[in-house]
Amino acid sequence: AKRIAEGPKRGVSADQLPLLRAELLDEVEQVRQQVGDIAERLDFAERLLAKNRESERLAPPRGS
């Protein structure tokens, strides 16, 4: 990611392109995995919040 943020490299030879492509594909796969993990955590947190809100709504009033 740092390499991408720095911008394109000058003077990259044609024989280096397959290696750079492979590196980029690896980085994309890592980002996809991280996004998937974050999506799972978000779904879990949303379910917990919804469950908590539903139980509060269905619970009898406190102090009665």
mmCIF file of N, CA and C in Angstrom:
data_model
loop_
_atom_site.group_PDB
_atom_site.id
_atom_site.type_symbol
_atom_site.label_atom_id
_atom_site.label_comp_id
_atom_site.label_asym_id
_atom_site.label_seq_id
_atom_site.Cartn_x
_atom_site.Cartn_y
_atom_site.Cartn_z
ATOM 1 N N ALA A 1 0.831 -1.186 0.000
ATOM 2 C CA ALA A 1 0.000 0.000 0.000
ATOM 3 C C ALA A 1 0.880 1.256 0.000
ATOM 4 N N LYS A 2 1.967 1.196 0.745
ATOM 5 C CA LYS A 2 2.871 2.345 0.798
ATOM 6 C C LYS A 2 3.429 2.646 -0.588
ATOM 7 N N ARG A 3 3.773 1.587 -1.303
ATOM 8 C CA ARG A 3 4.325 1.749 -2.645
ATOM 9 C C ARG A 3 3.306 2.412 -3.560
ATOM 10 N N ILE A 4 2.043 2.059 -3.408
ATOM 11 C CA ILE A 4 0.996 2.652 -4.235
ATOM 12 C C ILE A 4 0.831 4.129 -3.895
ATOM 13 N N ALA A 5 0.861 4.462 -2.617
ATOM 14 C CA ALA A 5 0.692 5.845 -2.186
ATOM 15 C C ALA A 5 1.829 6.734 -2.684
ATOM 16 N N GLU A 6 3.002 6.166 -2.843
ATOM 17 C CA GLU A 6 4.153 6.946 -3.301
ATOM 18 C C GLU A 6 4.069 7.278 -4.785
ATOM 19 N N GLY A 7 3.203 6.618 -5.504
ATOM 20 C CA GLY A 7 3.049 6.900 -6.926
ATOM 21 C C GLY A 7 3.841 5.931 -7.777
ATOM 22 N N PRO A 8 3.716 6.076 -9.074
ATOM 23 C CA PRO A 8 4.388 5.138 -9.979
ATOM 24 C C PRO A 8 5.901 5.308 -9.945
ATOM 25 N N LYS A 9 6.575 4.195 -10.108
ATOM 26 C CA LYS A 9 8.039 4.225 -10.168
ATOM 27 C C LYS A 9 8.468 4.518 -11.598
ATOM 28 N N ARG A 10 9.490 5.285 -11.712
ATOM 29 C CA ARG A 10 10.050 5.592 -13.027
ATOM 30 C C ARG A 10 11.079 4.514 -13.368
ATOM 31 N N GLY A 11 11.152 4.197 -14.620
ATOM 32 C CA GLY A 11 12.188 3.286 -15.073
ATOM 33 C C GLY A 11 11.955 1.829 -14.735
ATOM 34 N N VAL A 12 10.705 1.412 -14.585
ATOM 35 C CA VAL A 12 10.422 0.002 -14.344
ATOM 36 C C VAL A 12 10.563 -0.728 -15.670
ATOM 37 N N SER A 13 11.391 -1.736 -15.667
ATOM 38 C CA SER A 13 11.611 -2.470 -16.913
ATOM 39 C C SER A 13 10.495 -3.488 -17.133
ATOM 40 N N ALA A 14 10.347 -3.891 -18.364
ATOM 41 C CA ALA A 14 9.288 -4.831 -18.738
ATOM 42 C C ALA A 14 9.433 -6.165 -18.018
ATOM 43 N N ASP A 15 10.659 -6.578 -17.724
ATOM 44 C CA ASP A 15 10.845 -7.861 -17.040
ATOM 45 C C ASP A 15 10.451 -7.788 -15.564
ATOM 46 N N GLN A 16 10.300 -6.590 -15.014
ATOM 47 C CA GLN A 16 9.868 -6.435 -13.625
ATOM 48 C C GLN A 16 8.343 -6.413 -13.492
ATOM 49 N N LEU A 17 7.645 -6.205 -14.593
ATOM 50 C CA LEU A 17 6.192 -6.085 -14.547
ATOM 51 C C LEU A 17 5.490 -7.323 -13.983
ATOM 52 N N PRO A 18 5.871 -8.538 -14.359
ATOM 53 C CA PRO A 18 5.194 -9.702 -13.767
ATOM 54 C C PRO A 18 5.346 -9.772 -12.240
ATOM 55 N N LEU A 19 6.514 -9.412 -11.746
ATOM 56 C CA LEU A 19 6.727 -9.413 -10.299
ATOM 57 C C LEU A 19 5.877 -8.341 -9.626
ATOM 58 N N LEU A 20 5.850 -7.150 -10.205
ATOM 59 C CA LEU A 20 5.024 -6.077 -9.648
ATOM 60 C C LEU A 20 3.547 -6.455 -9.677
ATOM 61 N N ARG A 21 3.126 -7.097 -10.752
ATOM 62 C CA ARG A 21 1.736 -7.541 -10.864
ATOM 63 C C ARG A 21 1.412 -8.554 -9.769
ATOM 64 N N ALA A 22 2.293 -9.499 -9.555
ATOM 65 C CA ALA A 22 2.078 -10.509 -8.518
ATOM 66 C C ALA A 22 2.001 -9.864 -7.135
ATOM 67 N N GLU A 23 2.869 -8.890 -6.880
ATOM 68 C CA GLU A 23 2.844 -8.185 -5.595
ATOM 69 C C GLU A 23 1.519 -7.449 -5.407
ATOM 70 N N LEU A 24 1.058 -6.791 -6.464
ATOM 71 C CA LEU A 24 -0.212 -6.071 -6.381
ATOM 72 C C LEU A 24 -1.380 -7.024 -6.159
ATOM 73 N N LEU A 25 -1.364 -8.154 -6.831
ATOM 74 C CA LEU A 25 -2.427 -9.139 -6.633
ATOM 75 C C LEU A 25 -2.431 -9.659 -5.198
ATOM 76 N N ASP A 26 -1.255 -9.876 -4.631
ATOM 77 C CA ASP A 26 -1.163 -10.297 -3.229
ATOM 78 C C ASP A 26 -1.735 -9.232 -2.301
ATOM 79 N N GLU A 27 -1.388 -7.978 -2.559
ATOM 80 C CA GLU A 27 -1.900 -6.886 -1.727
ATOM 81 C C GLU A 27 -3.416 -6.767 -1.841
ATOM 82 N N VAL A 28 -3.939 -6.921 -3.043
ATOM 83 C CA VAL A 28 -5.391 -6.857 -3.239
ATOM 84 C C VAL A 28 -6.063 -7.992 -2.471
ATOM 85 N N GLU A 29 -5.495 -9.173 -2.514
ATOM 86 C CA GLU A 29 -6.069 -10.307 -1.786
ATOM 87 C C GLU A 29 -6.055 -10.052 -0.277
ATOM 88 N N GLN A 30 -4.982 -9.465 0.228
ATOM 89 C CA GLN A 30 -4.916 -9.128 1.654
ATOM 90 C C GLN A 30 -5.987 -8.109 2.025
ATOM 91 N N VAL A 31 -6.174 -7.116 1.187
ATOM 92 C CA VAL A 31 -7.196 -6.096 1.447
ATOM 93 C C VAL A 31 -8.585 -6.726 1.412
ATOM 94 N N ARG A 32 -8.822 -7.612 0.471
ATOM 95 C CA ARG A 32 -10.120 -8.305 0.410
ATOM 96 C C ARG A 32 -10.372 -9.092 1.686
ATOM 97 N N GLN A 33 -9.356 -9.773 2.168
ATOM 98 C CA GLN A 33 -9.491 -10.551 3.402
ATOM 99 C C GLN A 33 -9.797 -9.631 4.578
ATOM 100 N N GLN A 34 -9.099 -8.515 4.663
ATOM 101 C CA GLN A 34 -9.333 -7.567 5.745
ATOM 102 C C GLN A 34 -10.735 -6.981 5.680
ATOM 103 N N VAL A 35 -11.197 -6.647 4.487
ATOM 104 C CA VAL A 35 -12.554 -6.112 4.328
ATOM 105 C C VAL A 35 -13.575 -7.168 4.745
ATOM 106 N N GLY A 36 -13.350 -8.405 4.377
ATOM 107 C CA GLY A 36 -14.245 -9.486 4.786
ATOM 108 C C GLY A 36 -14.288 -9.643 6.294
ATOM 109 N N ASP A 37 -13.125 -9.592 6.932
ATOM 110 C CA ASP A 37 -13.061 -9.695 8.394
ATOM 111 C C ASP A 37 -13.799 -8.539 9.058
ATOM 112 N N ILE A 38 -13.605 -7.342 8.547
ATOM 113 C CA ILE A 38 -14.269 -6.164 9.115
ATOM 114 C C ILE A 38 -15.776 -6.265 8.920
ATOM 115 N N ALA A 39 -16.213 -6.750 7.766
ATOM 116 C CA ALA A 39 -17.650 -6.910 7.511
ATOM 117 C C ALA A 39 -18.259 -7.901 8.493
ATOM 118 N N GLU A 40 -17.556 -8.995 8.784
ATOM 119 C CA GLU A 40 -18.055 -9.967 9.758
ATOM 120 C C GLU A 40 -18.159 -9.346 11.146
ATOM 121 N N ARG A 41 -17.172 -8.574 11.540
ATOM 122 C CA ARG A 41 -17.217 -7.915 12.854
ATOM 123 C C ARG A 41 -18.364 -6.918 12.931
ATOM 124 N N LEU A 42 -18.581 -6.173 11.857
ATOM 125 C CA LEU A 42 -19.675 -5.209 11.822
ATOM 126 C C LEU A 42 -21.019 -5.923 11.927
ATOM 127 N N ASP A 43 -21.191 -7.004 11.186
ATOM 128 C CA ASP A 43 -22.432 -7.774 11.266
ATOM 129 C C ASP A 43 -22.664 -8.279 12.685
ATOM 130 N N PHE A 44 -21.617 -8.784 13.319
ATOM 131 C CA PHE A 44 -21.727 -9.280 14.685
ATOM 132 C C PHE A 44 -22.135 -8.160 15.639
ATOM 133 N N ALA A 45 -21.499 -7.009 15.517
ATOM 134 C CA ALA A 45 -21.820 -5.874 16.391
ATOM 135 C C ALA A 45 -23.255 -5.407 16.168
ATOM 136 N N GLU A 46 -23.693 -5.373 14.916
ATOM 137 C CA GLU A 46 -25.073 -4.974 14.625
ATOM 138 C C GLU A 46 -26.068 -5.947 15.236
ATOM 139 N N ARG A 47 -25.771 -7.247 15.161
ATOM 140 C CA ARG A 47 -26.670 -8.236 15.766
ATOM 141 C C ARG A 47 -26.730 -8.072 17.278
ATOM 142 N N LEU A 48 -25.587 -7.820 17.905
ATOM 143 C CA LEU A 48 -25.574 -7.611 19.358
ATOM 144 C C LEU A 48 -26.394 -6.393 19.751
ATOM 145 N N LEU A 49 -26.219 -5.310 19.028
ATOM 146 C CA LEU A 49 -26.978 -4.097 19.332
ATOM 147 C C LEU A 49 -28.473 -4.315 19.131
ATOM 148 N N ALA A 50 -28.847 -4.979 18.060
ATOM 149 C CA ALA A 50 -30.262 -5.234 17.794
ATOM 150 C C ALA A 50 -30.853 -6.145 18.863
ATOM 151 N N LYS A 51 -30.109 -7.146 19.280
ATOM 152 C CA LYS A 51 -30.579 -8.073 20.315
ATOM 153 C C LYS A 51 -30.763 -7.333 21.635
ATOM 154 N N ASN A 52 -29.827 -6.474 21.979
ATOM 155 C CA ASN A 52 -29.896 -5.710 23.221
ATOM 156 C C ASN A 52 -31.099 -4.771 23.200
ATOM 157 N N ARG A 53 -31.309 -4.097 22.097
ATOM 158 C CA ARG A 53 -32.449 -3.173 21.986
ATOM 159 C C ARG A 53 -33.771 -3.925 22.073
ATOM 160 N N GLU A 54 -33.841 -5.085 21.453
ATOM 161 C CA GLU A 54 -35.077 -5.863 21.476
ATOM 162 C C GLU A 54 -35.374 -6.358 22.888
ATOM 163 N N SER A 55 -34.346 -6.811 23.604
ATOM 164 C CA SER A 55 -34.574 -7.296 24.968
ATOM 165 C C SER A 55 -34.982 -6.154 25.891
ATOM 166 N N GLU A 56 -34.449 -4.959 25.676
ATOM 167 C CA GLU A 56 -34.854 -3.807 26.489
ATOM 168 C C GLU A 56 -36.302 -3.426 26.198
ATOM 169 N N ARG A 57 -36.711 -3.537 24.962
ATOM 170 C CA ARG A 57 -38.066 -3.171 24.571
ATOM 171 C C ARG A 57 -39.078 -4.171 25.129
ATOM 172 N N LEU A 58 -38.703 -5.448 25.217
ATOM 173 C CA LEU A 58 -39.618 -6.486 25.675
ATOM 174 C C LEU A 58 -39.596 -6.683 27.184
ATOM 175 N N ALA A 59 -38.595 -6.161 27.858
ATOM 176 C CA ALA A 59 -38.470 -6.358 29.306
ATOM 177 C C ALA A 59 -39.523 -5.536 30.045
ATOM 178 N N PRO A 60 -39.996 -6.078 31.193
ATOM 179 C CA PRO A 60 -40.947 -5.299 31.999
ATOM 180 C C PRO A 60 -40.255 -4.069 32.576
ATOM 181 N N PRO A 61 -41.002 -3.028 32.865
ATOM 182 C CA PRO A 61 -40.400 -1.817 33.428
ATOM 183 C C PRO A 61 -39.684 -2.118 34.740
ATOM 184 N N ARG A 62 -38.592 -1.460 34.961
ATOM 185 C CA ARG A 62 -37.818 -1.658 36.197
ATOM 186 C C ARG A 62 -38.470 -0.905 37.343
ATOM 187 N N GLY A 63 -38.358 -1.481 38.528
ATOM 188 C CA GLY A 63 -38.875 -0.819 39.721
ATOM 189 C C GLY A 63 -40.346 -1.086 39.960
ATOM 190 N N SER A 64 -40.956 -1.959 39.187
ATOM 191 C CA SER A 64 -42.381 -2.261 39.380
ATOM 192 C C SER A 64 -42.551 -3.558 40.093
#
